[in-house]
Short mmCIF file of C-alpha atoms and ligand atoms in Angstrom, two decimals:
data_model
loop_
_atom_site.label_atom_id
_atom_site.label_comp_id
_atom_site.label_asym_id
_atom_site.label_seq_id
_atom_site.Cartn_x
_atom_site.Cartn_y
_atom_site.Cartn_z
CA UNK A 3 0.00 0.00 0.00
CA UNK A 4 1.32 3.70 -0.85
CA UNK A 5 1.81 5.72 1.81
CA UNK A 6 -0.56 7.92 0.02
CA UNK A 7 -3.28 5.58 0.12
CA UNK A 8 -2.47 5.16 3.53
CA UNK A 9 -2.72 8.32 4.81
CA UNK A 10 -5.16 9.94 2.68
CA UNK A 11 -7.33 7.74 0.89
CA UNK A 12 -9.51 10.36 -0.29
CA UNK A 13 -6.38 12.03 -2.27
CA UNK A 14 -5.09 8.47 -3.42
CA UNK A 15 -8.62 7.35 -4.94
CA UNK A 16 -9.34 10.75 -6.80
CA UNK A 17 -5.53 10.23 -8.55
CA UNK A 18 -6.62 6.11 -9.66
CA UNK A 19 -9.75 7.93 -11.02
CA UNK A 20 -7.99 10.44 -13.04
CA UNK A 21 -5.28 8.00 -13.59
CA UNK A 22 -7.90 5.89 -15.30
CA UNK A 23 -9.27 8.84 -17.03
CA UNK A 24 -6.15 9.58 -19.07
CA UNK A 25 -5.84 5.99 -20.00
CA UNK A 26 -9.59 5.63 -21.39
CA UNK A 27 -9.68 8.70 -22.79
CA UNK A 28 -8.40 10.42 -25.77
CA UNK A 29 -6.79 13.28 -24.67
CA UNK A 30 -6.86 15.73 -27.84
CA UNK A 31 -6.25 19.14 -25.83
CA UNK A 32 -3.74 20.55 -28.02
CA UNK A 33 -2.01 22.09 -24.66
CA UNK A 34 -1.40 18.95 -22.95
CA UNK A 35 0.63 15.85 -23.14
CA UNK A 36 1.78 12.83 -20.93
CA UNK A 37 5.22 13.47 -18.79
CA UNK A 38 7.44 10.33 -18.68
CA UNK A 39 7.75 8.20 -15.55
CA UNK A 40 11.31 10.11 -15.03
CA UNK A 41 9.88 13.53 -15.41
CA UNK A 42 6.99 12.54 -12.50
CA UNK A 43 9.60 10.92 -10.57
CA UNK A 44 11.87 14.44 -10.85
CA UNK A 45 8.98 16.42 -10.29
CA UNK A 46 7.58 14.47 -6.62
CA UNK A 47 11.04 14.63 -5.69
CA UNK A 48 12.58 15.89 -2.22
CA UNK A 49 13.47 19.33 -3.98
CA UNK A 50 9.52 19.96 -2.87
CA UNK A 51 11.10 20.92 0.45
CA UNK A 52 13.18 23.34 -0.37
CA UNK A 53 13.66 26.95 -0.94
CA UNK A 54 16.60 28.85 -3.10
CA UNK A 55 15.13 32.46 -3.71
CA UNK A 56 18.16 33.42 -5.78
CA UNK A 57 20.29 32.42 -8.61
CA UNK A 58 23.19 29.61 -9.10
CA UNK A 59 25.78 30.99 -6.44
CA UNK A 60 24.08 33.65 -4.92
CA UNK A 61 21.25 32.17 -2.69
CA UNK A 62 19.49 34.30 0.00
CA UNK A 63 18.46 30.59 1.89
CA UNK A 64 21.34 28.14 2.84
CA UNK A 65 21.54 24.61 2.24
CA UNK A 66 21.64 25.32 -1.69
CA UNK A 67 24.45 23.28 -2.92
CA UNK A 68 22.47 20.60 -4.69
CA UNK A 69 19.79 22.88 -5.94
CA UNK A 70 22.92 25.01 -7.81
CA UNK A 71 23.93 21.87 -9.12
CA UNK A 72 20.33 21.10 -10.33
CA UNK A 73 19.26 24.66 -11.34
CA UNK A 74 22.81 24.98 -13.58
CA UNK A 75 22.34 21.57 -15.07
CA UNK A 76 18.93 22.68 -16.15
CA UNK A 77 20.30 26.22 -17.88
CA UNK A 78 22.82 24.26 -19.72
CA UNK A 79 20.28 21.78 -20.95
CA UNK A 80 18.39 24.44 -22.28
CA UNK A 81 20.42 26.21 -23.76
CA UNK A 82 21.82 23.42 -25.54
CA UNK A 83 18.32 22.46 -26.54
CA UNK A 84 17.18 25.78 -28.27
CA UNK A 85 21.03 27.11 -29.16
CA UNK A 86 20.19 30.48 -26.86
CA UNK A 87 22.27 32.82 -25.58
CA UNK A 88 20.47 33.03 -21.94
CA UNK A 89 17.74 30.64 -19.96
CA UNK A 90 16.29 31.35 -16.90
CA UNK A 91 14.40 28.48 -15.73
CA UNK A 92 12.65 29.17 -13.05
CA UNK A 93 9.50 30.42 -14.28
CA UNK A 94 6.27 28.54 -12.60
CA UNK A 95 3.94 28.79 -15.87
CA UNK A 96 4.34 30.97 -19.16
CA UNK A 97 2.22 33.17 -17.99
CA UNK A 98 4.80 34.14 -15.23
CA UNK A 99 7.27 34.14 -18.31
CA UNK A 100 5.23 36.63 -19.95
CA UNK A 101 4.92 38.79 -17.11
CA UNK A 102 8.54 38.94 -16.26
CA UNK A 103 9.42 39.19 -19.78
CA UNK A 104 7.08 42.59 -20.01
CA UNK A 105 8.03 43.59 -16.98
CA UNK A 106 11.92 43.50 -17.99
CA UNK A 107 11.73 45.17 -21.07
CA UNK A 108 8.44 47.69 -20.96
CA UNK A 109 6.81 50.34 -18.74
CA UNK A 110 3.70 50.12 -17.53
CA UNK A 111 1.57 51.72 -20.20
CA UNK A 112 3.75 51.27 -23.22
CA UNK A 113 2.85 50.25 -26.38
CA UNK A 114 2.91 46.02 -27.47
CA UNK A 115 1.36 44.80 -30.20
CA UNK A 116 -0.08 41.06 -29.98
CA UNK A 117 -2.51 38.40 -32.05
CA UNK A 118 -5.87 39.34 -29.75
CA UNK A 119 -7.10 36.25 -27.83
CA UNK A 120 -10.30 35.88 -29.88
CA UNK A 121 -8.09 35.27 -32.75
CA UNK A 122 -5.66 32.40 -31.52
CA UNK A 123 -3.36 34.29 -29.65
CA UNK A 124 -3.67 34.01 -25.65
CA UNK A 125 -4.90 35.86 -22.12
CA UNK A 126 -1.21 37.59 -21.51
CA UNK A 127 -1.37 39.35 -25.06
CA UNK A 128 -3.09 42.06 -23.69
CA UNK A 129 -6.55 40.47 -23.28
CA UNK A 130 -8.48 43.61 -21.45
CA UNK A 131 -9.34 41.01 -18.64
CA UNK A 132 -5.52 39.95 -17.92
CA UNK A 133 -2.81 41.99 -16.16
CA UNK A 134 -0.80 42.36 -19.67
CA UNK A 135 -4.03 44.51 -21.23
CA UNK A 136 -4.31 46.13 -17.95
CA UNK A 137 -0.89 47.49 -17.27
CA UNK A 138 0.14 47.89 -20.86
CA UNK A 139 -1.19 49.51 -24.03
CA UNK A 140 -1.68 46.79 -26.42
CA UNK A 141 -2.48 46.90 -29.88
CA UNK A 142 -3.90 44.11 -31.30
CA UNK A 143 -3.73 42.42 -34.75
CA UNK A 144 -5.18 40.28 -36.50
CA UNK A 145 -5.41 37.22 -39.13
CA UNK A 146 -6.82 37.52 -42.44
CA UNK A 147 -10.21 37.31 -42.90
CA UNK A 148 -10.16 35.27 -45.89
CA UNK A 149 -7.16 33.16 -45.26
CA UNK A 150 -7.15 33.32 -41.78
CA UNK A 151 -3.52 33.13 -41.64
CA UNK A 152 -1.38 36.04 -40.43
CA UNK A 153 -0.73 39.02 -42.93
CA UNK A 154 2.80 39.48 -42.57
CA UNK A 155 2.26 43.64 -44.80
CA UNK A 156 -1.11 43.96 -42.41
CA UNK A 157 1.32 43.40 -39.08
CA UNK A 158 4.04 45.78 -40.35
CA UNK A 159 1.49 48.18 -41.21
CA UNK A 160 -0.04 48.17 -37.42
CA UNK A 161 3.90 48.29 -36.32
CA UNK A 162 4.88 51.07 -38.46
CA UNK A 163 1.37 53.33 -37.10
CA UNK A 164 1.68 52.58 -33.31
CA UNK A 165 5.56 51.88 -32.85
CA UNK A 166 5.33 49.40 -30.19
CA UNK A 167 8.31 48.78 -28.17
CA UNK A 168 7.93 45.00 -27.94
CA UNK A 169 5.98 42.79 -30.58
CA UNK A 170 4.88 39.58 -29.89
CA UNK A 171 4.40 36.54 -32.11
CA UNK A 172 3.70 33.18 -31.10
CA UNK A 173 0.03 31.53 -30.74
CA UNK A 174 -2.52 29.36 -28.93
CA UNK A 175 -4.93 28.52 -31.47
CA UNK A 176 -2.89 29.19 -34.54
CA UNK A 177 -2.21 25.90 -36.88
CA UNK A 178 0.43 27.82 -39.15
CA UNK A 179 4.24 28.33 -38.93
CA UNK A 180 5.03 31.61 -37.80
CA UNK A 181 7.79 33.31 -39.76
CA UNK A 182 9.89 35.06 -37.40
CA UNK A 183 12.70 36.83 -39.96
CA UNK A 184 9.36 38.51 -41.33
CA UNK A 185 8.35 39.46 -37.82
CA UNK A 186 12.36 40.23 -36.51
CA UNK A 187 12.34 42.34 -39.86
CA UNK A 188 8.86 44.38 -38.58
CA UNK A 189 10.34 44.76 -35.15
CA UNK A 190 13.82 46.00 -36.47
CA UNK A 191 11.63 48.69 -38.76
CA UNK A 192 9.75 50.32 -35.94
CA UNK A 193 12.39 49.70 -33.14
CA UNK A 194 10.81 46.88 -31.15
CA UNK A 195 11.97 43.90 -29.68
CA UNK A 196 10.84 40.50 -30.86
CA UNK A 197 9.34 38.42 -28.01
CA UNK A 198 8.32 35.10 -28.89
CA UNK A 199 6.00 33.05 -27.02
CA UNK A 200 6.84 29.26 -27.96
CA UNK A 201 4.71 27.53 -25.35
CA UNK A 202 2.74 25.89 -27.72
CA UNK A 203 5.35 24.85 -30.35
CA UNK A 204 8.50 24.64 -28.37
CA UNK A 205 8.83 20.80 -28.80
CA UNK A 206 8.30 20.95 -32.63
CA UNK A 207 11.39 23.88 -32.37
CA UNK A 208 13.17 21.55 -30.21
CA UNK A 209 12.85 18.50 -32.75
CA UNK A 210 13.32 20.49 -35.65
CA UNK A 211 10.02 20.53 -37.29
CA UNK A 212 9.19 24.13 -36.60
CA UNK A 213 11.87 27.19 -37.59
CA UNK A 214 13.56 28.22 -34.52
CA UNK A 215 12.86 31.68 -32.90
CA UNK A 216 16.40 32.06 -31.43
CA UNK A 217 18.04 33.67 -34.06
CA UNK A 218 15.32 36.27 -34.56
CA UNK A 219 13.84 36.99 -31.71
CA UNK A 220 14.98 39.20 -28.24
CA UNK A 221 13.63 36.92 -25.49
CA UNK A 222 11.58 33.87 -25.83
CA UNK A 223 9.35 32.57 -23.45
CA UNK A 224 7.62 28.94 -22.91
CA UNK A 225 6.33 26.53 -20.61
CA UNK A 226 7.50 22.79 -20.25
CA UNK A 227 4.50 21.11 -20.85
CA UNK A 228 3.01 21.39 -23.57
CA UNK A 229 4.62 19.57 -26.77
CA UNK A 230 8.02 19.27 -25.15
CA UNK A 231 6.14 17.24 -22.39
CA UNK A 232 8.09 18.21 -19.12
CA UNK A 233 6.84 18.90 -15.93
CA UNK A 234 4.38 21.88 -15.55
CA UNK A 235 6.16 25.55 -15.60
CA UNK A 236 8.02 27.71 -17.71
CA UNK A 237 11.28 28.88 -18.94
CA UNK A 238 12.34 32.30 -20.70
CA UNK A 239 15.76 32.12 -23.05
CA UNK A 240 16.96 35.10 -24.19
CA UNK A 241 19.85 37.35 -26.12
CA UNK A 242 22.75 38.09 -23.82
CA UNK A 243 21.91 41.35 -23.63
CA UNK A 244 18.72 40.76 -21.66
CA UNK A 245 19.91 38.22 -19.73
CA UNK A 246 20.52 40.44 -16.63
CA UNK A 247 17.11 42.32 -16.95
CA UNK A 248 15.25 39.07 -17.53
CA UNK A 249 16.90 37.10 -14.40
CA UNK A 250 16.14 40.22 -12.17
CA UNK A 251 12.41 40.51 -14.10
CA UNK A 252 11.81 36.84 -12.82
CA UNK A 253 13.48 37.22 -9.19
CA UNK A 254 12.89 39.65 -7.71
CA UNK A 255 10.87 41.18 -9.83
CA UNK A 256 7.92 38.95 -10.16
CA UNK A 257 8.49 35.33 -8.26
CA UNK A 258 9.61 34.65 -5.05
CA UNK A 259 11.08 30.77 -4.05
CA UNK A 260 11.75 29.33 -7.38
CA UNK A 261 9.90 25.87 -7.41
CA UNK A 262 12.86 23.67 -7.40
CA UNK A 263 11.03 19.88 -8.03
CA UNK A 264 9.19 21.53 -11.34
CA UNK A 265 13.04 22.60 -12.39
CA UNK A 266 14.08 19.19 -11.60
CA UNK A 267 11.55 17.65 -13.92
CA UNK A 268 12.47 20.48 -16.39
CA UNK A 269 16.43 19.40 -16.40
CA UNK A 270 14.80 15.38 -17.24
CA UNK A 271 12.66 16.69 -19.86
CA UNK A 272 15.53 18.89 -21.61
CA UNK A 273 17.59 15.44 -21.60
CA UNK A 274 15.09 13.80 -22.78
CA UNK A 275 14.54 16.35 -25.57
CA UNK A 276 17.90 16.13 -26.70
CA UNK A 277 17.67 12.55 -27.80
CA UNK A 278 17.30 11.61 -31.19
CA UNK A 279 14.12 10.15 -30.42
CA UNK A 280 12.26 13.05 -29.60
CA UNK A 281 13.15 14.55 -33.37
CA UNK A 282 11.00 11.74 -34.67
CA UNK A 283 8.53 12.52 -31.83
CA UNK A 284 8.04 15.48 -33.05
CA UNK A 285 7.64 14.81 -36.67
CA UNK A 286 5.09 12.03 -35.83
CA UNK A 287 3.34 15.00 -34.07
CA UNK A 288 2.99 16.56 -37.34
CA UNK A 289 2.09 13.74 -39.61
CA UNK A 290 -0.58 12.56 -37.09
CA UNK A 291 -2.39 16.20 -37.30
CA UNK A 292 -1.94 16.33 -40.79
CA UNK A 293 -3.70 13.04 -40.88
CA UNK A 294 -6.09 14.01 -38.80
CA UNK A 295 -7.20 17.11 -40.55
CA UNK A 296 -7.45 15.33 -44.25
CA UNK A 297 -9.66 12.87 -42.43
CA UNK A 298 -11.86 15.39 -40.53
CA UNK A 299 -11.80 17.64 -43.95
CA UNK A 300 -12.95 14.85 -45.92
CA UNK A 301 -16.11 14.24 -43.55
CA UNK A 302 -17.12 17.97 -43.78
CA UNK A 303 -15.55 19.44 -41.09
CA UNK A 304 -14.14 22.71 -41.91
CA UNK A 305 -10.75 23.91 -40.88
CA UNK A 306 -9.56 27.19 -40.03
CA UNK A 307 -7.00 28.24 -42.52
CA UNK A 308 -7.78 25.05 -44.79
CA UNK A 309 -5.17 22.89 -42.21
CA UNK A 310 -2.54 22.59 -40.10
CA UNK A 311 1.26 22.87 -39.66
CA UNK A 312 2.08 22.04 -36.49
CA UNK A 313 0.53 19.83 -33.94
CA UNK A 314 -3.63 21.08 -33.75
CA UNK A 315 -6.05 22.07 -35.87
CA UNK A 316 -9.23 24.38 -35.26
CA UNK A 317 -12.64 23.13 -36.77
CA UNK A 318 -14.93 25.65 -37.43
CA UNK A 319 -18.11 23.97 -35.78
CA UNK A 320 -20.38 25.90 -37.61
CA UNK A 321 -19.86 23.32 -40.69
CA UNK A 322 -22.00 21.20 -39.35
CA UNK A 323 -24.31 23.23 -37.35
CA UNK A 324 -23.44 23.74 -33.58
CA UNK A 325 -21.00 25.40 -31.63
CA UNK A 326 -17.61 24.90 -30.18
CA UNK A 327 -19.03 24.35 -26.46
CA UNK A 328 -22.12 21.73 -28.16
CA UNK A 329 -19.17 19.62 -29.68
CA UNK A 330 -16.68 19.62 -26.62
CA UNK A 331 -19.11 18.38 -24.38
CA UNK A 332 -20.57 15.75 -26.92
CA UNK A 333 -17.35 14.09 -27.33
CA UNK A 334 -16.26 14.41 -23.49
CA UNK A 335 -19.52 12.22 -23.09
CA UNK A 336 -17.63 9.80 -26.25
CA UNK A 337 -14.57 9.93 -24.34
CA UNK A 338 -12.45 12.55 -26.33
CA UNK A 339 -10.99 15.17 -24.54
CA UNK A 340 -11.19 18.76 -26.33
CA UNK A 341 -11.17 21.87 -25.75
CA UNK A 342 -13.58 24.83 -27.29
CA UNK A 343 -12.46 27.96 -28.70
CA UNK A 344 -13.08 31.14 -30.30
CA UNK A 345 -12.04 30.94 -34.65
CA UNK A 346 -11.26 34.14 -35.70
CA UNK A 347 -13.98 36.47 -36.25
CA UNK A 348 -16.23 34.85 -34.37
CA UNK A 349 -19.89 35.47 -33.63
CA UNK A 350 -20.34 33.52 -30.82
CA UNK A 351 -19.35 34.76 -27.26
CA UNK A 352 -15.79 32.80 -25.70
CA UNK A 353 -17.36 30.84 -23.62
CA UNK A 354 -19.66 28.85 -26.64
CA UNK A 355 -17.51 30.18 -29.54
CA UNK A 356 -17.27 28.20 -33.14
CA UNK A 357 -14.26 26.64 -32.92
CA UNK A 358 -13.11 22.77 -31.57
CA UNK A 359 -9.38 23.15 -31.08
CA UNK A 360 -7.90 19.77 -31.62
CA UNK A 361 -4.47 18.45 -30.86
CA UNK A 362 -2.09 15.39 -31.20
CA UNK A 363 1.13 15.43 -28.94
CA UNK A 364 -0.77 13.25 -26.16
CA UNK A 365 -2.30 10.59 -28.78
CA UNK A 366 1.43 10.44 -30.66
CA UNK A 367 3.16 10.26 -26.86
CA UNK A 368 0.96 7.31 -26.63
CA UNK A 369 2.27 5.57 -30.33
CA UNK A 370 -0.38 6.40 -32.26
CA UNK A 371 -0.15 6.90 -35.98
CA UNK A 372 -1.92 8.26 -39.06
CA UNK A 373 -3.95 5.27 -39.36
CA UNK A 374 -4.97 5.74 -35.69
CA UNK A 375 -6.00 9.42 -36.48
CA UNK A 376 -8.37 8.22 -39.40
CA UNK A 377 -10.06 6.49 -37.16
CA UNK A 378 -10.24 8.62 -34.25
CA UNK A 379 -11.46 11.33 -37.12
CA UNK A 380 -14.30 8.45 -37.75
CA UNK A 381 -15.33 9.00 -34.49
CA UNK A 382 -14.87 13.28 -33.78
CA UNK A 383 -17.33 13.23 -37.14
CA UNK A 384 -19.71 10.72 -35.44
CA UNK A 385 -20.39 12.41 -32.62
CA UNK A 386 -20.50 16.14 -33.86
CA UNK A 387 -22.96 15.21 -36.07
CA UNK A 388 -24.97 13.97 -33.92
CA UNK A 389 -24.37 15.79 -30.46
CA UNK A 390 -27.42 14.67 -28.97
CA UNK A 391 -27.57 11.25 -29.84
CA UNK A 392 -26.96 9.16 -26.52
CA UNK A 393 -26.65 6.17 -28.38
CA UNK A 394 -24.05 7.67 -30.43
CA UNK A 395 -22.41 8.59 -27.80
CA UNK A 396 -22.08 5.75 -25.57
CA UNK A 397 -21.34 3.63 -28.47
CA UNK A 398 -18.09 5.56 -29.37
CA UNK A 399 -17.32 6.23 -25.64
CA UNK A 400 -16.97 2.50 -25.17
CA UNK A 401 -14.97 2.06 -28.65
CA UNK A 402 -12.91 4.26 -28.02
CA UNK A 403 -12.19 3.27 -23.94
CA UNK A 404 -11.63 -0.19 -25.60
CA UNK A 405 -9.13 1.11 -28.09
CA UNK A 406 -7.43 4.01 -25.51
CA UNK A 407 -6.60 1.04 -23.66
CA UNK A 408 -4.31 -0.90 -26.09
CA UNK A 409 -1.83 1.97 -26.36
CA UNK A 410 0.63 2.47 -23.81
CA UNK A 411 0.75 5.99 -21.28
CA UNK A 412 3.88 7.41 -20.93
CA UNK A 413 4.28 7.33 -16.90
CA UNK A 414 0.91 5.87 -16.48
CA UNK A 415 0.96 2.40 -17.88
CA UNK A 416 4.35 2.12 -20.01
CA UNK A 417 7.51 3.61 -17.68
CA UNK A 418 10.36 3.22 -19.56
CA UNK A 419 12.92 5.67 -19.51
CA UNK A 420 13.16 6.35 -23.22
CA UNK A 421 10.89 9.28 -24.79
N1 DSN B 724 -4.10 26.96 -21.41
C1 DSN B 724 -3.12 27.01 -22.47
C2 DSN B 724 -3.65 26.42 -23.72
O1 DSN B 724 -4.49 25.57 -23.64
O2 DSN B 724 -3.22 26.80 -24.80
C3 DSN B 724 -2.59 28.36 -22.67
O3 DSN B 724 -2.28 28.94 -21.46
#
């Protein structure tokens, strides 16, 4: 018996359930993936206990020897990893990284110019509700209305009439490849900085299936957990120049204790993204949503922008005649785990919106392949055209716990120590 399940039972039973969950489910959030057994095992480690407000070599707690060791081991991994200049690890989610990031680099009420949230890009790019739109004058742009893909003239445009100081280009909801010369080339014409935000795409950088930001951009930030499936947190890498201004942005500036067990995980998953494995991870990640999309296309299901690039795609609901919010909740009753979202000009509030934002890093952590997609397409088009069919529903819910369950979870029910 675990000494969880020993001394709380009530904790220990609600993990088996959720456990079980991500085994019998398909878990098509494009945001999240499965951590190895190592990067669990890093993550629950003993560095829970302790605290190291500070850098490498200059602590302000004792007792720090080991964490230096751990916290350096983790820099050099990353910068190895990306090829940058400057990582500070010790970020607790890329929202954190964003704030620091702004706060190193911008006054409060300066200009930044970001993809609005309605149209892919995310809460800290100066969505009114979130501290970024608060504190800082943000001017938003926009994707084309007919190809829905970013206007690289429209964005210089915007730059050249507001003259942010910082621009920022990288995406939630956005299946394209971002070209960052084009947007290091905008930035350099109306004096801004580049900031990147990688979260979602920082594992298809890290295998090579997605251009790299480093060599354009000023500062980059990211969390751990999305595609490069490490522990939950984040991570900013920058130019040398802003390495000072981005370590004091973080501590003191906006964190406190850094969170030592998530930067342990973070060193595994680095390591782990440096094998030659994860390369063909990452391409798998790729040909799985390109599968997916020809297969959803080909049942009617329209796609934002026509397809993908990268690792999700965003149906546009509407094609078969509910919203975003009707469809998520359909297929989490059929066992598929998505996620609803605005598409860009939208008509429908957030909270319904249009748009079904689908991913594959989970499904390929688990093996799966492009035949696998076809026929998890099958069943997305099943259900979503008929949402309130309970016998649809069960039906596919119980095909698809039956299938779930053949394929190996990274840390759940397959723990080796490969990625
Ligand atoms: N929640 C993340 C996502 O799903 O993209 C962004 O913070």
């Amino acid at each position: 018996m675990s000494a969880l399940s020993q001394r709380d039972p009530d904790v220990a039973a609600i993990i088996a359930d959720e456990r079980t969950r991500q085994v019998e489910s398909l878990e098509m959030i494009a945001s999240e993936n499965y951590a190895s057994a190592a990067v669990l095992e890093a993550t629950g480690s003993v560095f829970t206990n302790k605290y190291a407000e500070g850098y490498p070599g200059k602590r302000y707690y004792a007792g720090n020897q080991h964490s230096d060791r751990l916290e350096s081991l983790a820099i050099d991994r990353a910068k190895q990893l990306f090829g940058a200049e400057h990582a500070n690890v010790q970020s607790t989610s890329g929202a954190e990284a964003n704030m620091a990031a702004y706060l190193a680099t911008v006054e409060p009420g300066d200009t930044i110019m970001g993809l609005s949230l309605d149209q892919g890009g995310h809460l800290t790019h100066g969505s009114p509700v979130n501290f970024s739109g608060r504190l800082y004058n943000f001017v938003p742009y926009s994707v084309d209305r007919e190809s829905e893909v970013i206007d690289m003239a429209a964005v210089r445009k915007l730059a050249l009439e507001s003259k942010p100081k910082v621009i920022v280009a990288g995406y939630t909801a956005y299946p394209r490849k971002i070209d960052f010369a084009a947007f290091a080339q905008v930035a350099k014409a109306c004096g801004a900085l580049l900031m990147v935000d990688m979260s979602h795409i920082a594992g298809l950088i890290a295998g090579g299936q997605h251009d790299s930001p480093v060599p354009h951009a000023d500062m980059i930030t990211t969390t751990t957990h999305k595609t490069l499936r490490g522990p939950r947190g984040g991570m900013i890498l920058s130019t040398a120049a802003l390495a000072e201004a981005i370590d004091k942005a973080v501590f003191p500036g906006t964190q406190g204790g850094p969170h030592m067990h998530s930067i342990a995980g973070k060193a595994v998953a680095f390591a782990e993204a440096l094998q030659p494995e994860f390369a063909d991870y990452a391409r798998r990640i790729v040909e799985n949503a390109k599968a997916l999309a020809e297969a959803l296309q080909a049942g009617g299901l329209r796609l934002v922008s026509g397809g993908t690039d990268n690792h999700l795609l965003l149906a546009d609901c509407n094609s078969v005649g509910i919203s975003g919010l009707k469809a998520q909740n359909a297929l989490q009753g059929a066992g598929i785990i998505t996620n609803r979202n605005t598409i860009p000009y939208d008509e429908r509030p957030p909270y319904v919106g249009s748009g079904l934002r689908l991913g594959t890093p989970a499904l390929t952590s688990r093996d799966m392949g492009p035949d696998e997609m076809k026929r998890v397409a099958g069943w997305i088009l099943r259900v979503v055209k008929d949402p309130d069919g309970d016998g649809v529903r069960e039906t596919v819910r119980q095909e698809v716990a039956e299938f779930a369950r053949a394929y190996p979870v990274p840390g759940i029910t397959d723990v080796k120590l490969a990625v």
